[in-house]
CSV table of C-alpha atoms in Angstrom, one decimal:
chain,number,residue,atom,x,y,z
A,1369,MET,CA,-85.6,-4.6,-105.9
A,1370,ALA,CA,-86.1,-7.4,-103.4
A,1371,LEU,CA,-83.2,-6.0,-101.4
A,1372,ARG,CA,-84.8,-2.5,-101.2
A,1373,VAL,CA,-88.1,-4.1,-100.2
A,1374,THR,CA,-86.4,-6.1,-97.4
A,1375,LEU,CA,-84.5,-2.9,-96.2
A,1376,LEU,CA,-87.7,-0.9,-96.2
A,1377,ILE,CA,-89.5,-3.6,-94.1
A,1378,ALA,CA,-86.6,-3.8,-91.7
A,1379,LEU,CA,-86.6,0.1,-91.4
A,1380,LEU,CA,-90.4,0.2,-90.7
A,1381,LEU,CA,-90.1,-2.6,-88.1
A,1382,LEU,CA,-87.2,-0.6,-86.5
A,1383,LEU,CA,-89.3,2.5,-86.3
A,1384,PHE,CA,-92.3,0.7,-84.9
A,1385,THR,CA,-90.2,-0.9,-82.3
A,1386,PHE,CA,-88.6,2.5,-81.5
A,1387,GLN,CA,-92.1,4.1,-81.2
A,1388,LEU,CA,-93.3,1.4,-78.8
A,1389,PHE,CA,-90.2,1.9,-76.7
A,1390,ILE,CA,-90.8,5.7,-76.7
A,1391,ASN,CA,-94.4,5.3,-75.6
A,1392,CYS,CA,-93.5,2.9,-72.9
A,1393,VAL,CA,-90.9,5.4,-71.6
A,1394,ILE,CA,-93.0,8.6,-71.7
A,1395,SER,CA,-96.4,7.4,-71.0
A,1396,THR,CA,-97.4,7.6,-67.3
A,1397,THR,CA,-100.3,7.6,-65.0
A,1398,THR,CA,-100.8,10.2,-62.3
A,1399,PHE,CA,-101.8,9.3,-58.7
A,1400,VAL,CA,-103.1,12.2,-56.5
A,1401,MET,CA,-103.0,11.3,-52.8
A,1402,VAL,CA,-105.1,13.6,-50.6
A,1403,ASN,CA,-105.3,13.5,-46.7
A,1404,LYS,CA,-108.8,14.6,-45.4
A,1405,CYS,CA,-108.2,13.0,-42.0
A,1406,ASP,CA,-107.9,15.1,-38.9
A,1407,TYR,CA,-104.4,13.8,-38.3
A,1408,THR,CA,-101.2,13.2,-40.3
A,1409,VAL,CA,-101.2,10.1,-42.6
A,1410,TRP,CA,-97.9,8.6,-44.0
A,1411,PRO,CA,-98.7,6.8,-47.3
A,1412,GLY,CA,-96.6,3.8,-48.1
A,1413,ILE,CA,-96.2,2.4,-51.7
A,1414,LEU,CA,-95.1,-1.1,-52.7
A,1415,SER,CA,-94.6,-2.1,-56.4
A,1416,ASN,CA,-95.3,-5.5,-57.6
A,1417,PRO,CA,-92.2,-7.7,-58.4
A,1418,ASP,CA,-92.6,-7.0,-62.2
A,1419,SER,CA,-93.1,-3.3,-61.8
A,1420,PRO,CA,-90.5,-0.5,-61.3
A,1421,THR,CA,-90.1,1.2,-58.0
A,1422,LEU,CA,-91.7,4.7,-58.0
A,1423,SER,CA,-90.0,8.0,-57.2
A,1424,THR,CA,-91.0,7.7,-53.5
A,1425,THR,CA,-92.2,4.7,-51.4
A,1426,GLY,CA,-93.2,6.6,-48.3
A,1427,PHE,CA,-93.9,10.2,-47.2
A,1428,ALA,CA,-95.9,12.3,-44.7
A,1429,LEU,CA,-99.2,14.1,-45.6
A,1430,GLN,CA,-100.5,16.6,-43.1
A,1431,LYS,CA,-104.2,17.3,-42.8
A,1432,ASN,CA,-105.6,18.6,-46.1
A,1433,GLN,CA,-102.4,18.2,-47.9
A,1434,SER,CA,-102.0,16.4,-51.3
A,1435,LYS,CA,-99.1,14.9,-53.2
A,1436,THR,CA,-99.0,13.8,-57.0
A,1437,ILE,CA,-96.7,11.1,-58.1
A,1438,THR,CA,-96.5,9.4,-61.5
A,1439,ALA,CA,-96.1,5.9,-62.6
A,1440,PRO,CA,-95.5,4.0,-65.8
A,1441,THR,CA,-98.7,2.9,-67.5
A,1442,SER,CA,-97.8,-0.7,-66.9
A,1443,TRP,CA,-97.1,-0.2,-63.2
A,1444,GLY,CA,-98.8,-2.5,-60.6
A,1445,GLY,CA,-98.7,-2.3,-56.8
A,1446,ARG,CA,-100.5,-1.2,-53.6
A,1447,ILE,CA,-100.8,2.2,-51.8
A,1448,TRP,CA,-101.9,2.5,-48.1
A,1449,GLY,CA,-101.9,4.9,-45.3
A,1450,ARG,CA,-99.8,4.5,-42.1
A,1451,THR,CA,-101.0,6.1,-38.9
A,1452,LEU,CA,-99.6,7.1,-35.5
A,1453,CYS,CA,-96.0,7.2,-36.8
A,1454,SER,CA,-93.0,8.6,-34.9
A,1455,GLN,CA,-89.2,8.7,-34.8
A,1456,ASP,CA,-87.3,7.6,-31.7
A,1457,SER,CA,-84.1,8.9,-30.3
A,1458,THR,CA,-82.1,6.5,-32.5
A,1459,GLY,CA,-83.8,7.8,-35.7
A,1460,LYS,CA,-85.9,4.6,-36.0
A,1461,PHE,CA,-89.2,5.4,-37.8
A,1462,SER,CA,-92.2,3.3,-37.0
A,1463,CYS,CA,-96.0,3.4,-37.2
A,1464,VAL,CA,-98.8,1.8,-35.0
A,1465,THR,CA,-100.8,0.9,-38.2
A,1466,GLY,CA,-99.6,0.1,-41.7
A,1467,ASP,CA,-96.0,0.0,-40.7
A,1468,CYS,CA,-93.8,-1.4,-43.4
A,1469,GLY,CA,-90.9,-2.5,-41.2
A,1470,SER,CA,-88.2,-0.4,-43.0
A,1471,ASN,CA,-87.5,1.7,-39.9
A,1472,LYS,CA,-87.5,4.7,-42.2
A,1473,LEU,CA,-90.0,7.1,-43.7
A,1474,GLU,CA,-89.5,5.3,-47.1
A,1475,CYS,CA,-90.9,1.7,-47.2
A,1476,SER,CA,-88.1,0.8,-49.8
A,1477,GLY,CA,-89.7,-2.4,-51.0
A,1478,SER,CA,-91.4,-3.5,-47.8
A,1479,GLY,CA,-95.2,-4.1,-47.6
A,1480,ALA,CA,-97.8,-3.1,-45.0
A,1481,ALA,CA,-98.1,-5.0,-41.8
A,1482,PRO,CA,-101.8,-5.9,-41.4
A,1483,PRO,CA,-104.3,-4.7,-40.4
A,1484,THR,CA,-104.3,-2.0,-43.1
A,1485,THR,CA,-106.7,-0.7,-45.8
A,1486,LEU,CA,-105.1,-1.2,-49.2
A,1487,ALA,CA,-105.6,0.4,-52.6
A,1488,GLU,CA,-104.4,-1.9,-55.3
A,1489,PHE,CA,-103.6,-1.3,-59.0
A,1490,LYS,CA,-102.5,-3.1,-62.1
A,1491,LEU,CA,-102.3,-0.5,-64.9
A,1492,ASP,CA,-102.5,-1.5,-68.6
A,1493,GLY,CA,-103.3,-5.1,-67.7
A,1494,TYR,CA,-105.3,-7.7,-69.6
A,1495,GLY,CA,-107.0,-6.1,-72.7
A,1496,GLY,CA,-105.2,-2.8,-72.1
A,1497,LEU,CA,-107.4,-2.1,-69.0
A,1498,ASP,CA,-106.4,-0.7,-65.6
A,1499,TYR,CA,-107.5,-3.0,-62.7
A,1500,TYR,CA,-108.0,-1.5,-59.2
A,1501,ASP,CA,-109.7,-2.3,-55.9
A,1502,VAL,CA,-109.7,-1.3,-52.3
A,1503,SER,CA,-109.1,-4.3,-50.0
A,1504,LEU,CA,-110.0,-5.0,-46.4
A,1505,VAL,CA,-108.7,-8.6,-46.7
A,1506,ASP,CA,-105.7,-7.7,-44.6
A,1507,GLY,CA,-107.9,-5.7,-42.2
A,1508,TYR,CA,-108.7,-2.0,-41.9
A,1509,ASN,CA,-107.0,1.0,-40.4
A,1510,LEU,CA,-108.6,4.1,-42.0
A,1511,PRO,CA,-111.1,5.0,-44.7
A,1512,VAL,CA,-109.8,5.1,-48.4
A,1513,LEU,CA,-111.5,6.2,-51.6
A,1514,VAL,CA,-110.2,5.6,-55.1
A,1515,VAL,CA,-111.6,7.9,-57.9
A,1516,PRO,CA,-110.6,7.5,-61.5
A,1517,GLN,CA,-110.3,10.7,-63.5
A,1518,GLY,CA,-110.9,10.6,-67.3
A,1519,GLY,CA,-111.2,6.9,-67.8
A,1520,THR,CA,-113.9,5.0,-69.7
A,1521,GLY,CA,-115.8,1.8,-69.3
A,1522,GLN,CA,-119.0,0.6,-67.4
A,1523,ASN,CA,-116.8,-0.5,-64.5
A,1524,CYS,CA,-114.7,2.6,-64.4
A,1525,SER,CA,-116.2,4.1,-61.2
A,1526,THR,CA,-115.3,5.2,-57.7
A,1527,THR,CA,-114.6,2.5,-55.1
A,1528,GLY,CA,-113.4,2.4,-51.5
A,1529,CYS,CA,-114.5,2.1,-47.9
A,1530,MET,CA,-115.7,5.5,-46.7
A,1531,VAL,CA,-116.9,4.2,-43.2
A,1532,ASP,CA,-114.8,4.4,-40.0
A,1533,LEU,CA,-114.8,0.7,-39.1
A,1534,ASN,CA,-112.6,0.9,-36.0
A,1535,GLY,CA,-115.3,1.8,-33.5
A,1536,ALA,CA,-117.7,-0.9,-34.9
A,1537,CYS,CA,-115.0,-3.5,-35.0
A,1538,PRO,CA,-115.8,-6.8,-33.1
A,1539,TRP,CA,-113.9,-6.8,-29.8
A,1540,GLU,CA,-111.9,-9.9,-30.9
A,1541,LEU,CA,-110.6,-8.1,-33.9
A,1542,LYS,CA,-109.8,-4.7,-32.4
A,1543,VAL,CA,-106.4,-3.3,-32.3
A,1544,MET,CA,-106.0,-0.6,-29.5
A,1545,SER,CA,-103.5,2.2,-29.2
A,1546,GLU,CA,-100.6,1.7,-26.7
A,1547,ASP,CA,-102.4,3.6,-24.0
A,1548,GLY,CA,-105.6,1.5,-24.6
A,1549,LYS,CA,-107.8,4.5,-25.1
A,1550,GLU,CA,-108.5,4.3,-28.8
A,1551,GLU,CA,-109.4,1.8,-31.5
A,1552,VAL,CA,-106.8,2.3,-34.2
A,1553,ALA,CA,-107.4,-0.7,-36.5
A,1554,CYS,CA,-109.6,-3.8,-37.1
A,1555,LYS,CA,-107.9,-7.1,-37.9
A,1556,SER,CA,-109.2,-9.5,-40.4
A,1557,ALA,CA,-110.3,-12.9,-39.2
A,1558,CYS,CA,-107.3,-14.5,-40.9
A,1559,GLU,CA,-104.9,-12.3,-39.0
A,1560,ALA,CA,-106.7,-12.7,-35.7
A,1561,PHE,CA,-107.3,-16.5,-35.7
A,1562,GLN,CA,-104.8,-17.9,-38.3
A,1563,GLN,CA,-107.4,-20.6,-39.3
A,1564,PRO,CA,-107.5,-21.8,-42.9
A,1565,GLN,CA,-111.2,-21.3,-43.3
A,1566,TYR,CA,-110.6,-17.6,-42.8
A,1567,CYS,CA,-107.3,-17.3,-44.6
A,1568,CYS,CA,-108.5,-19.4,-47.7
A,1569,ASN,CA,-105.5,-21.7,-47.6
A,1570,GLY,CA,-105.0,-25.3,-47.0
A,1571,ALA,CA,-108.2,-27.2,-47.6
A,1572,TYR,CA,-110.0,-23.9,-48.1
A,1573,SER,CA,-107.8,-22.6,-51.0
A,1574,THR,CA,-110.4,-22.4,-53.7
A,1575,PRO,CA,-113.5,-20.2,-54.2
A,1576,ASP,CA,-115.7,-23.4,-53.8
A,1577,THR,CA,-114.3,-24.1,-50.4
A,1578,CYS,CA,-113.6,-20.7,-48.9
A,1579,LYS,CA,-116.8,-18.7,-48.3
A,1580,PRO,CA,-117.4,-15.5,-46.6
A,1581,SER,CA,-117.3,-15.6,-42.8
A,1582,SER,CA,-119.4,-13.8,-40.3
A,1583,TYR,CA,-116.4,-11.4,-39.8
A,1584,SER,CA,-115.9,-10.7,-43.6
A,1585,GLN,CA,-119.6,-10.0,-44.0
A,1586,ILE,CA,-119.3,-7.2,-41.3
A,1587,PHE,CA,-116.7,-5.5,-43.7
A,1588,LYS,CA,-118.9,-6.2,-46.8
A,1589,LYS,CA,-122.0,-4.8,-45.3
A,1590,ALA,CA,-120.2,-1.6,-44.2
A,1591,CYS,CA,-118.2,-1.2,-47.5
A,1592,PRO,CA,-119.9,-3.3,-50.3
A,1593,GLN,CA,-117.5,-2.2,-53.0
A,1594,ALA,CA,-114.4,-3.2,-51.1
A,1595,TYR,CA,-112.8,-6.7,-50.9
A,1596,SER,CA,-113.8,-8.4,-47.7
A,1597,TYR,CA,-112.1,-11.8,-48.2
A,1598,ALA,CA,-109.8,-13.5,-50.6
A,1599,TYR,CA,-112.3,-14.5,-53.1
A,1600,ASP,CA,-114.6,-11.5,-53.0
A,1601,ASP,CA,-114.1,-10.7,-56.7
A,1602,LYS,CA,-117.3,-10.1,-58.5
A,1603,SER,CA,-118.3,-6.9,-56.6
A,1604,SER,CA,-114.9,-5.6,-55.8
A,1605,THR,CA,-112.5,-5.5,-58.9
A,1606,PHE,CA,-112.9,-2.3,-61.2
A,1607,THR,CA,-111.5,-1.6,-64.5
A,1608,CYS,CA,-110.9,1.5,-66.6
A,1609,ALA,CA,-109.8,2.1,-70.2
A,1610,SER,CA,-108.0,5.2,-71.7
A,1611,GLY,CA,-105.4,5.5,-68.9
A,1612,PRO,CA,-107.1,7.7,-66.4
A,1613,ALA,CA,-105.5,9.4,-63.5
A,1614,TYR,CA,-106.5,8.4,-59.9
A,1615,THR,CA,-107.2,10.3,-56.8
A,1616,ILE,CA,-106.7,8.4,-53.6
A,1617,THR,CA,-108.3,10.1,-50.5
A,1618,PHE,CA,-107.7,9.1,-47.0
A,1619,CYS,CA,-110.7,9.7,-44.8
A,1620,PRO,CA,-113.0,11.0,-47.5
A,1621,ALA,CA,-116.4,12.5,-46.5
A,1622,PRO,CA,-118.6,11.2,-44.8
A,1623,ASN,CA,-116.1,10.4,-42.1
A,1624,THR,CA,-115.8,11.9,-38.6
A,1625,SER,CA,-112.7,10.1,-37.4
A,1626,GLN,CA,-110.9,12.6,-35.1
A,1627,LYS,CA,-107.8,10.5,-34.0
A,1628,ALA,CA,-105.1,12.9,-32.9
A,1629,SER,CA,-101.7,11.6,-33.9
A,1630,GLN,CA,-99.5,14.4,-35.3
A,1631,GLY,CA,-96.2,12.4,-34.9
A,1632,THR,CA,-96.8,10.8,-31.5
A,1633,LYS,CA,-98.0,7.3,-31.1
A,1634,SER,CA,-98.3,6.5,-27.5
A,1635,THR,CA,-99.3,9.1,-24.9
A,1636,ASP,CA,-101.6,11.6,-26.4
A,1637,PRO,CA,-104.5,11.9,-23.8
A,1638,THR,CA,-106.6,13.9,-26.2
A,1639,SER,CA,-106.9,11.1,-28.7
A,1640,THR,CA,-110.6,10.2,-29.4
A,1641,THR,CA,-112.5,8.5,-32.1
A,1642,THR,CA,-116.1,9.2,-33.0
A,1643,THR,CA,-118.0,7.2,-35.6
A,1644,ASN,CA,-121.1,7.9,-37.8
A,1645,SER,CA,-122.6,4.8,-39.4
A,1646,VAL,CA,-122.9,6.3,-42.8
A,1647,SER,CA,-123.0,4.1,-45.9
A,1648,PRO,CA,-121.0,5.4,-48.8
A,1649,VAL,CA,-122.8,6.6,-51.8
A,1650,ILE,CA,-121.2,4.6,-54.6
A,1651,SER,CA,-122.6,2.9,-57.7
A,1652,SER,CA,-123.1,-0.8,-56.9
A,1653,THR,CA,-123.0,-1.9,-60.6
A,1654,MET,CA,-120.0,-4.1,-61.2
A,1655,VAL,CA,-119.1,-6.8,-63.6
A,1656,TYR,CA,-116.2,-9.1,-62.6
A,1657,GLN,CA,-113.1,-8.6,-64.7
A,1658,GLY,CA,-110.7,-11.0,-63.0
A,1659,ALA,CA,-108.4,-11.1,-60.0
A,1660,LEU,CA,-104.8,-12.2,-60.1
A,1661,ASP,CA,-102.6,-14.2,-57.8
A,1662,GLN,CA,-99.5,-12.6,-56.3
A,1663,SER,CA,-97.3,-13.3,-53.3
A,1664,ALA,CA,-96.5,-10.2,-51.3
A,1665,ALA,CA,-94.9,-9.1,-48.1
A,1666,SER,CA,-97.2,-9.0,-45.0
A,1667,SER,CA,-100.2,-10.3,-47.0
A,1668,SER,CA,-102.5,-13.2,-46.1
A,1669,TYR,CA,-104.6,-13.2,-49.2
A,1670,ARG,CA,-104.5,-14.1,-52.9
A,1671,HIS,CA,-106.4,-11.6,-54.9
A,1672,VAL,CA,-103.8,-8.8,-55.2
A,1673,LEU,CA,-103.6,-7.3,-58.8
A,1674,GLY,CA,-100.6,-8.3,-60.9
A,1675,SER,CA,-99.5,-9.4,-64.3
A,1676,TYR,CA,-99.2,-13.1,-63.8
A,1677,GLY,CA,-99.9,-16.2,-65.9
A,1678,MET,CA,-103.4,-17.0,-64.6
A,1679,ILE,CA,-104.9,-13.7,-65.9
A,1680,SER,CA,-105.4,-14.7,-69.4
A,1681,MET,CA,-107.3,-17.9,-68.5
A,1682,THR,CA,-109.2,-16.1,-65.8
A,1683,MET,CA,-110.3,-13.2,-68.0
A,1684,ALA,CA,-111.1,-15.4,-71.0
A,1685,ILE,CA,-113.4,-17.6,-68.9
A,1686,TRP,CA,-115.3,-14.6,-67.5
A,1687,SER,CA,-115.4,-12.8,-70.8
A,1688,VAL,CA,-117.0,-15.7,-72.5
A,1689,LYS,CA,-119.5,-16.1,-69.7
A,1690,GLY,CA,-120.3,-12.4,-70.1
A,1691,LEU,CA,-121.2,-12.9,-73.8
A,1692,TRP,CA,-124.1,-15.3,-72.8
């Protein structure tokens, strides 16, 4: 009798383990990338070190095109848009902004060179929640909006930066096109000056010592839901339960950026940029749910979402505070 019970328990444990394995294999999250810019965008994708590489790491999206990709529900990584890309006579592929240095259309494990607007994700993280944000910590190159579809929770809401910041960028942070006629990106103060008070490193490596700068506050005022500097956590990290899908839109309305690229990055005399100072209409209600530490290519900041050891402590502290 005891042997039968033992065998039954072992069988149930085996079935349970198998079911978990099947769920991990077949359960996926959908990302729909949409290009509403008046020019071609080349999205790049970088998986976190503990996450699998997706089916593509770089591709072209023409104006008004969309592409759907799937990721395992435990995936973590970042998605961004490259602009003003071209291929030279030797076949080398490169972009003026967001270039990942692979010399190919696919980024193949390389991250975005700043300045670049980043959409960051950690799916099925602490407490079974998805964590996501739009970050300007590495600078800005184009408007990006992240919209969860079908998720639940008080912080499961739209986030992003819908404003074209290139025209309003301080002159010392501006990145110009090769012909000098167009603002194509806006650096972070860290990238521009390489000073610890802007990069939140060295003597400024904690939230108590690294405070918003006049430059990060320009980003924050324009895009209040986006990360503006490394410790800008409370208003910039969003969470969803129930495994939603996500739509990532480049140049969402309202946006009047009219940069002409279409595969050429140096000598287009018709390239122009117009800007409307339109604040995004996004809910500002947000409760901090934690930000995680990760080292990543071409990154000067700390908050990037990932499944690392500090998450449990961070979440536990903030969850307890939330109860009071």
